[in-house]
Tab-separated table of C-alpha atoms in Angstrom:
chain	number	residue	atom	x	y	z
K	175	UNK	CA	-2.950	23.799	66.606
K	176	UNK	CA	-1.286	23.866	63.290
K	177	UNK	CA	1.885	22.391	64.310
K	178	UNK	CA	-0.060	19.099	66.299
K	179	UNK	CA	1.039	15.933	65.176
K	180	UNK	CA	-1.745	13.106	64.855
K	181	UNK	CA	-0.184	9.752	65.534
K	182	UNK	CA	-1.563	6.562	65.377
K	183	UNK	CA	-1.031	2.275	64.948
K	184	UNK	CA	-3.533	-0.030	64.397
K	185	UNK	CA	-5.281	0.412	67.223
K	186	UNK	CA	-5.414	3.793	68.633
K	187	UNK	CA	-5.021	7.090	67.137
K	188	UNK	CA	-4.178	10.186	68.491
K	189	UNK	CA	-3.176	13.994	68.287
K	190	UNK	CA	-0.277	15.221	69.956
K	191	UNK	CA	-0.569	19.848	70.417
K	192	UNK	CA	3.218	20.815	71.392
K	193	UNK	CA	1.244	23.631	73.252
K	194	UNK	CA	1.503	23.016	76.972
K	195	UNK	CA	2.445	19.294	75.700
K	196	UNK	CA	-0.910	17.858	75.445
K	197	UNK	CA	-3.132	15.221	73.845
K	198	UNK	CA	-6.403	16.914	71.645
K	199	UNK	CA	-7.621	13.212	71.349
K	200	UNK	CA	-7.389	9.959	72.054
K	201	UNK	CA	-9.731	7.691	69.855
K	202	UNK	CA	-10.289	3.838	69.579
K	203	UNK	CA	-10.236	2.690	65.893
K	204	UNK	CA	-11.749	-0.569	66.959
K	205	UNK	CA	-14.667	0.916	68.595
K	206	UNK	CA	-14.639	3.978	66.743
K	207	UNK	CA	-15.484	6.218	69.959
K	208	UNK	CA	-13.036	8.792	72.108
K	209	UNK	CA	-10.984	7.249	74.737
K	210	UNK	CA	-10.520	10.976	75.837
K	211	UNK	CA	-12.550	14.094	75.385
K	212	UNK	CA	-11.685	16.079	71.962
K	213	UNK	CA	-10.572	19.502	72.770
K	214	UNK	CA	-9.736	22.156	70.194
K	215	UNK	CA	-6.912	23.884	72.371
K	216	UNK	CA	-7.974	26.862	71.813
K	217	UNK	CA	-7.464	27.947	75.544
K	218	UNK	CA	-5.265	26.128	78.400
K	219	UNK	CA	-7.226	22.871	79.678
K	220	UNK	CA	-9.055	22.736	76.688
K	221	UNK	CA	-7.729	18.870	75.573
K	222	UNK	CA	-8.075	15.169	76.602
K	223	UNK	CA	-4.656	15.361	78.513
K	224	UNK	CA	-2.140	17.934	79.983
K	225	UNK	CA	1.067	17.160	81.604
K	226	UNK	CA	1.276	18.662	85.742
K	227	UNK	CA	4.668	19.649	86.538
K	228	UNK	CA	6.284	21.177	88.514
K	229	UNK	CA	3.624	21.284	90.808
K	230	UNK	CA	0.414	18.681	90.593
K	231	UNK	CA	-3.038	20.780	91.244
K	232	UNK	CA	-2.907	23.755	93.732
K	233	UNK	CA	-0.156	24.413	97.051
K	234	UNK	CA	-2.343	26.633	100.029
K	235	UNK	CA	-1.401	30.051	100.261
K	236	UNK	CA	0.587	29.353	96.756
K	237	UNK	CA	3.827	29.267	99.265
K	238	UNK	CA	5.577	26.573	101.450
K	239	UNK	CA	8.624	25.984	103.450
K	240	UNK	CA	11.638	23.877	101.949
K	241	UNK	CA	14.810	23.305	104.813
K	242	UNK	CA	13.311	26.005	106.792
K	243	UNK	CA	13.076	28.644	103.811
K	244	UNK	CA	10.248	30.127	102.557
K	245	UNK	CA	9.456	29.139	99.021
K	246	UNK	CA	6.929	31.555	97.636
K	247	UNK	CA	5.248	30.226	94.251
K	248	UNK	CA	5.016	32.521	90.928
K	249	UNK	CA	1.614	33.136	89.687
K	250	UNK	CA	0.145	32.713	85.820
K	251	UNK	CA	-3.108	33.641	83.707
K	252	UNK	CA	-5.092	30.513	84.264
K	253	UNK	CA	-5.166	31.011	87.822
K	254	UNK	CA	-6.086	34.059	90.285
K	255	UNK	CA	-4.515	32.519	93.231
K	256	UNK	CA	-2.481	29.403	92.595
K	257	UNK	CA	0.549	27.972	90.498
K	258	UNK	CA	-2.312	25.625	89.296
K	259	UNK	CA	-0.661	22.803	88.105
K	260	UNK	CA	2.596	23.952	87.484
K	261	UNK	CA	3.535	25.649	84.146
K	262	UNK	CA	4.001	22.703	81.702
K	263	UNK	CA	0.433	22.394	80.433
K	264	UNK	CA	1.133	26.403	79.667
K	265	UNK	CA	3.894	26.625	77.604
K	266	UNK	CA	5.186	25.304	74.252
K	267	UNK	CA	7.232	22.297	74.227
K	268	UNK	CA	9.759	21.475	71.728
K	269	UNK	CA	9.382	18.404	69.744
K	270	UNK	CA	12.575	16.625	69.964
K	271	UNK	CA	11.952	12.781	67.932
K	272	UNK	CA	8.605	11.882	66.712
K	273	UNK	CA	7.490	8.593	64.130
K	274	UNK	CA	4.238	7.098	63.511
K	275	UNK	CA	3.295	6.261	66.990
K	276	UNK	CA	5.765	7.813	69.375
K	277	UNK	CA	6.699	11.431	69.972
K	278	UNK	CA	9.649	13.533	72.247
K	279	UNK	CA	8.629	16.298	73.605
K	280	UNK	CA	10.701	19.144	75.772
K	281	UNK	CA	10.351	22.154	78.136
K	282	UNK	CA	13.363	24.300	79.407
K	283	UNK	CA	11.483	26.213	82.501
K	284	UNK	CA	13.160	28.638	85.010
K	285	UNK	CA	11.197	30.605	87.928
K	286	UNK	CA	12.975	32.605	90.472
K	287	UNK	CA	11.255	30.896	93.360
K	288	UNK	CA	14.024	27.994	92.377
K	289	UNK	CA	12.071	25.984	89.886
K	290	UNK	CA	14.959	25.363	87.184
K	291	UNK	CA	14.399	22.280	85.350
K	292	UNK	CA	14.606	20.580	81.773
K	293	UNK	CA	11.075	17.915	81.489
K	294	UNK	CA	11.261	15.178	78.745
K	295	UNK	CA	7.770	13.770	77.834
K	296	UNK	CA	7.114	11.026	75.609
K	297	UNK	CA	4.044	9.679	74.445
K	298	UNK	CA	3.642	6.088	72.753
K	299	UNK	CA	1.343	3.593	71.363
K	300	UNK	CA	2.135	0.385	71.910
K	301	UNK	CA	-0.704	-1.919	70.213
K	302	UNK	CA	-4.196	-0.902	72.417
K	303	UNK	CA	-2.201	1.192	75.294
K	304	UNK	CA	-1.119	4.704	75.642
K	305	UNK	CA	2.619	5.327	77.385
K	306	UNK	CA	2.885	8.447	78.813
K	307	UNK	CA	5.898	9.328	80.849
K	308	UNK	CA	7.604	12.702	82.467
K	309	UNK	CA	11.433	12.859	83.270
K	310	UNK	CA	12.301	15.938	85.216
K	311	UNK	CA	15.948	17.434	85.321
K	312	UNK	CA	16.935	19.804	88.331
K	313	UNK	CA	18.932	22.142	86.685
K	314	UNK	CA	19.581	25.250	89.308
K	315	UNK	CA	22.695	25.585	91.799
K	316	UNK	CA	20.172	25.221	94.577
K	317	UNK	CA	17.697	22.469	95.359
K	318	UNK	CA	14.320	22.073	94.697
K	319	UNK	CA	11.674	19.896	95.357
K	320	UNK	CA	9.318	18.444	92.628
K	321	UNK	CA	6.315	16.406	91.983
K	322	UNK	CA	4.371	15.837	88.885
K	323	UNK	CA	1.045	14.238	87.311
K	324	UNK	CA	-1.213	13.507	84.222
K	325	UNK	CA	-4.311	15.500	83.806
K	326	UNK	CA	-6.620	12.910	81.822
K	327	UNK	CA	-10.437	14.117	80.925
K	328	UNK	CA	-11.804	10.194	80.140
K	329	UNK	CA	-14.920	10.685	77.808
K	330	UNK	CA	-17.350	9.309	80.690
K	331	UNK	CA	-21.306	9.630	79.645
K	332	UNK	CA	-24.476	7.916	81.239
K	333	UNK	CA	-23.463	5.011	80.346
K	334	UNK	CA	-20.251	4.871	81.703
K	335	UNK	CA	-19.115	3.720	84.831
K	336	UNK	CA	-15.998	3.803	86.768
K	337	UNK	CA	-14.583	2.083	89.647
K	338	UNK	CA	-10.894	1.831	91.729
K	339	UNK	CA	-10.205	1.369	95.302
K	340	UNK	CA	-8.898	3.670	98.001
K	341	UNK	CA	-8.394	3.776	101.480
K	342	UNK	CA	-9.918	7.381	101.822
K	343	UNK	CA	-9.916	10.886	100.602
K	344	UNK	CA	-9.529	14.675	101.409
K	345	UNK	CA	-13.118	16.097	100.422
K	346	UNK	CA	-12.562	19.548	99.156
K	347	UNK	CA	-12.510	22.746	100.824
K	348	UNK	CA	-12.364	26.520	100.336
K	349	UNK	CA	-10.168	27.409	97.283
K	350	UNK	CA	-10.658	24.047	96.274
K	351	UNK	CA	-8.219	22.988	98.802
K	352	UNK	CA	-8.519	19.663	100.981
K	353	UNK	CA	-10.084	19.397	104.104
K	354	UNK	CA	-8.828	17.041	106.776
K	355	UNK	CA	-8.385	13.665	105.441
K	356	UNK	CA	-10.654	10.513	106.442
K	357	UNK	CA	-11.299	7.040	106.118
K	358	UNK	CA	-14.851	7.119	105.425
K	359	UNK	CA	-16.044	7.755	101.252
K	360	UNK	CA	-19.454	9.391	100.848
K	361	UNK	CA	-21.481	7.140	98.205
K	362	UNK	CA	-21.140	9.328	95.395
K	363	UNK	CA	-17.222	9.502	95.777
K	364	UNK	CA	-16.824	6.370	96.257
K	365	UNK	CA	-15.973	4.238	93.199
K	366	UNK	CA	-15.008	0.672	94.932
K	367	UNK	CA	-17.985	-1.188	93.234
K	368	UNK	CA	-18.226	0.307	89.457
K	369	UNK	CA	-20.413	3.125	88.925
K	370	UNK	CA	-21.735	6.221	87.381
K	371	UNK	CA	-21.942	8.389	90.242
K	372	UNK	CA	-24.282	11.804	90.133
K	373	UNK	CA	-23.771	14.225	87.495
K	374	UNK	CA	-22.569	17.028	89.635
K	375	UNK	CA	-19.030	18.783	90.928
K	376	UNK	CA	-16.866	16.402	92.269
K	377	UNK	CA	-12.943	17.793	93.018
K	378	UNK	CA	-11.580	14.790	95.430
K	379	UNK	CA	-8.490	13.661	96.291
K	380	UNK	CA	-7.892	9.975	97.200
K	381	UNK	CA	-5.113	7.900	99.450
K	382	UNK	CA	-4.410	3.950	99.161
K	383	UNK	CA	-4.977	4.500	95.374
K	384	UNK	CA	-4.879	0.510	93.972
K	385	UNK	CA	-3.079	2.319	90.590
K	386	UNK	CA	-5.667	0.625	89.030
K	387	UNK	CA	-8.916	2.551	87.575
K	388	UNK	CA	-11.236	1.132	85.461
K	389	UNK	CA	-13.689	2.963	82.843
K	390	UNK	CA	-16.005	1.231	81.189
K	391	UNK	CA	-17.987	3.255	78.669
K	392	UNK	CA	-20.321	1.365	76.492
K	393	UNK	CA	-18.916	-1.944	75.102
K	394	UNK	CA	-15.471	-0.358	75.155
K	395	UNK	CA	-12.850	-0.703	78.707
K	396	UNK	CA	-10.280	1.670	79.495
K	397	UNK	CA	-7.905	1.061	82.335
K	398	UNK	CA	-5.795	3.470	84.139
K	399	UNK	CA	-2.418	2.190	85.720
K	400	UNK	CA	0.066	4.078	87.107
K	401	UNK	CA	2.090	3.511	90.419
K	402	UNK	CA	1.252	6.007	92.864
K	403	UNK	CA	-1.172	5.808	96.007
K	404	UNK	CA	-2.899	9.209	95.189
K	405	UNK	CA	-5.242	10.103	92.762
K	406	UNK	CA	-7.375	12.450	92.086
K	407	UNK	CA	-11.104	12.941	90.485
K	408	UNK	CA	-12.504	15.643	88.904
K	409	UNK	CA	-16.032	15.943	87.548
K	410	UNK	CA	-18.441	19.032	86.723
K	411	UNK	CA	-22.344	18.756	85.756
K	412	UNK	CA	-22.799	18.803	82.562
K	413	UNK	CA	-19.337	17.762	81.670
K	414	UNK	CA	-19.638	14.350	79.793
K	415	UNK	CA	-15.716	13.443	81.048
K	416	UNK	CA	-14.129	12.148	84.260
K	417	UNK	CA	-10.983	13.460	85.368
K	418	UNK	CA	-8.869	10.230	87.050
K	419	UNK	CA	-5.866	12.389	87.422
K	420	UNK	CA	-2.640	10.115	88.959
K	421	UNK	CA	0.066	12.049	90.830
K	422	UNK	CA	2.682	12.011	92.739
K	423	UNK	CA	1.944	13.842	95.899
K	424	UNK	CA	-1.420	14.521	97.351
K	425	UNK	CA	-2.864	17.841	97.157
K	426	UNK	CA	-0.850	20.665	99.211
K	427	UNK	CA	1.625	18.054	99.906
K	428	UNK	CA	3.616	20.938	100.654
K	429	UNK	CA	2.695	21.457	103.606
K	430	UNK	CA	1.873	18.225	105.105
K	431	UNK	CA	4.119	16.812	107.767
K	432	UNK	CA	6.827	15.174	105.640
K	433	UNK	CA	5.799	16.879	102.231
K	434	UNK	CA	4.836	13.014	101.340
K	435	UNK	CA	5.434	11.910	97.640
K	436	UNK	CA	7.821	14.816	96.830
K	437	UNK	CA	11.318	14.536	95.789
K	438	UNK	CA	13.768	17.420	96.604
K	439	UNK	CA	16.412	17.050	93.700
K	440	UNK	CA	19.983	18.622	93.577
K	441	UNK	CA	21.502	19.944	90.325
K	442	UNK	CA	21.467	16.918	87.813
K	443	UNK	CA	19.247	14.982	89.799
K	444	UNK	CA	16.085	13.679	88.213
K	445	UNK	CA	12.460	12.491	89.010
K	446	UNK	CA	10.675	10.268	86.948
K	447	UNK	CA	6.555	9.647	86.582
K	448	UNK	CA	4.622	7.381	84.089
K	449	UNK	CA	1.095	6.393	83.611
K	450	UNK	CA	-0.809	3.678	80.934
K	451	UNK	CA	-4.358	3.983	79.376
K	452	UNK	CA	-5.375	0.780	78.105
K	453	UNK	CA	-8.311	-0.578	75.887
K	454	UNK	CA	-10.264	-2.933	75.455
């Protein structure tokens, strides 16, 4: 955490840990009160925001089939099972540019399962909004296919409420893996009129995503854009955040019919993802 950089404007400040590329805080200097949870980053996860990438959340059986080959995932520390969102939020990032309110962050990352790629991520104030924004290079002989996603804890108390649309959801299943996908939202997942929900485990995945979520936590608003259909929502008891996590794919996307929201790149190809956190 030495090496963090703590950038700000007039409106937002916020710290920057070139450890797995994440934000330690995001805090409103008009309402003096965290946009994000303040982590210490002390362990992996432990921030207000981690980058996803290669991979957004967990792939079944950590393997999946790509052109009729078998693609088998590597495994790492923070997960018994899965390549748990990627490897981005684990390693070190290089900081390439950084000024008062903007930094340049990148990851060279090679796995032999074919993952090869270079990732750019920037993150910018721009008056009341956060910018954040992944470019991923395809760098191996052999194609791949990619997807990627931002891993937001919102600071999200009893006071807070939140509310976006969807047109259904995967409710969560052994492993933490989706069940069968449907139409109908149980009341406490379901966030189309604002509200608090129950203070208990939540780990959903949503479809027909607006790319519009709103937070609103005291007198202060935060809005979550980003264009994508799926999104995802993590909560624990206890845990005074909300995860509103927008990807690119759904969850096991993998191995869906059509691997929707993934992008197979050649060598020099590139996939690009972005997401805004305003406030009001």
């Amino acid at each position: 955490m030495n090496d963090a950089l703590t950038l700000q404007n007039a409106h937002l400040r916020m710290c920057v840990d070139p450890q797995g590329g994440s934000l330690l805080s995001l805090v409103s200097l008009q309402h003096q009160q965290p946009v994000l949870r303040e982590g210490q980053g002390k362990k992996p996860g432990d921030c207000g925001l981690f980058p996803m990438l290669p991979v957004a959340n967990r792939v079944a059986d950590n393997r999946f089939l790509l052109c009729g080959n078998r693609v088998v995932l590597p495994q790492h520390d923070a997960d018994d099972v899965f390549f748990l969102h990627g490897d981005g939020w684990l390693k070190r990032w290089e900081v390439v540019a950084a000024t008062e309110s903007h930094c340049l962050l990148r990851l060279r990352s090679q796995h032999a399962c074919g993952y090869d790629y270079i990732a750019d991520l920037c993150y910018q104030l721009e008056e009341s909004s956060l910018y954040a924004s992944l470019t991923i290079t395809h760098c191996g002989v052999q194609s791949m296919i990619y997807g990627c996603g931002f891993h937001p804890f919102f600071a999200f108390d009893s006071h807070s409420t939140a509310q976006f649309t969807a047109s259904g959801y995967w409710p969560e299943g052994e492993q933490h893996l989706p069940l069968s996908w449907q139409s109908d939202i149980p009341p406490p997942a379901d966030f189309i009129h604002a509200q608090y929900g129950e203070d208990d485990w939540l780990n959903v995945g949503y479809s027909g995503w607006s790319g519009r979520a709103v937070i609103q936590h005291d007198v202060m608003k935060v809005t979550l854009l980003a264009q994508t259909p799926w999104l995802m929502l993590f909560r624990m008891s206890g845990g005074e955040f909300l995860c509103l996590e927008p990807q690119t794919h759904p969850v096991n996307a993998h191995n869906m019919q059509g691997q929707p929201g993934l992008r197979v790149l050649g060598q020099g190809e590139q996939c690009h993802f972005s997401m805004q956190i305003c406030v009001e």
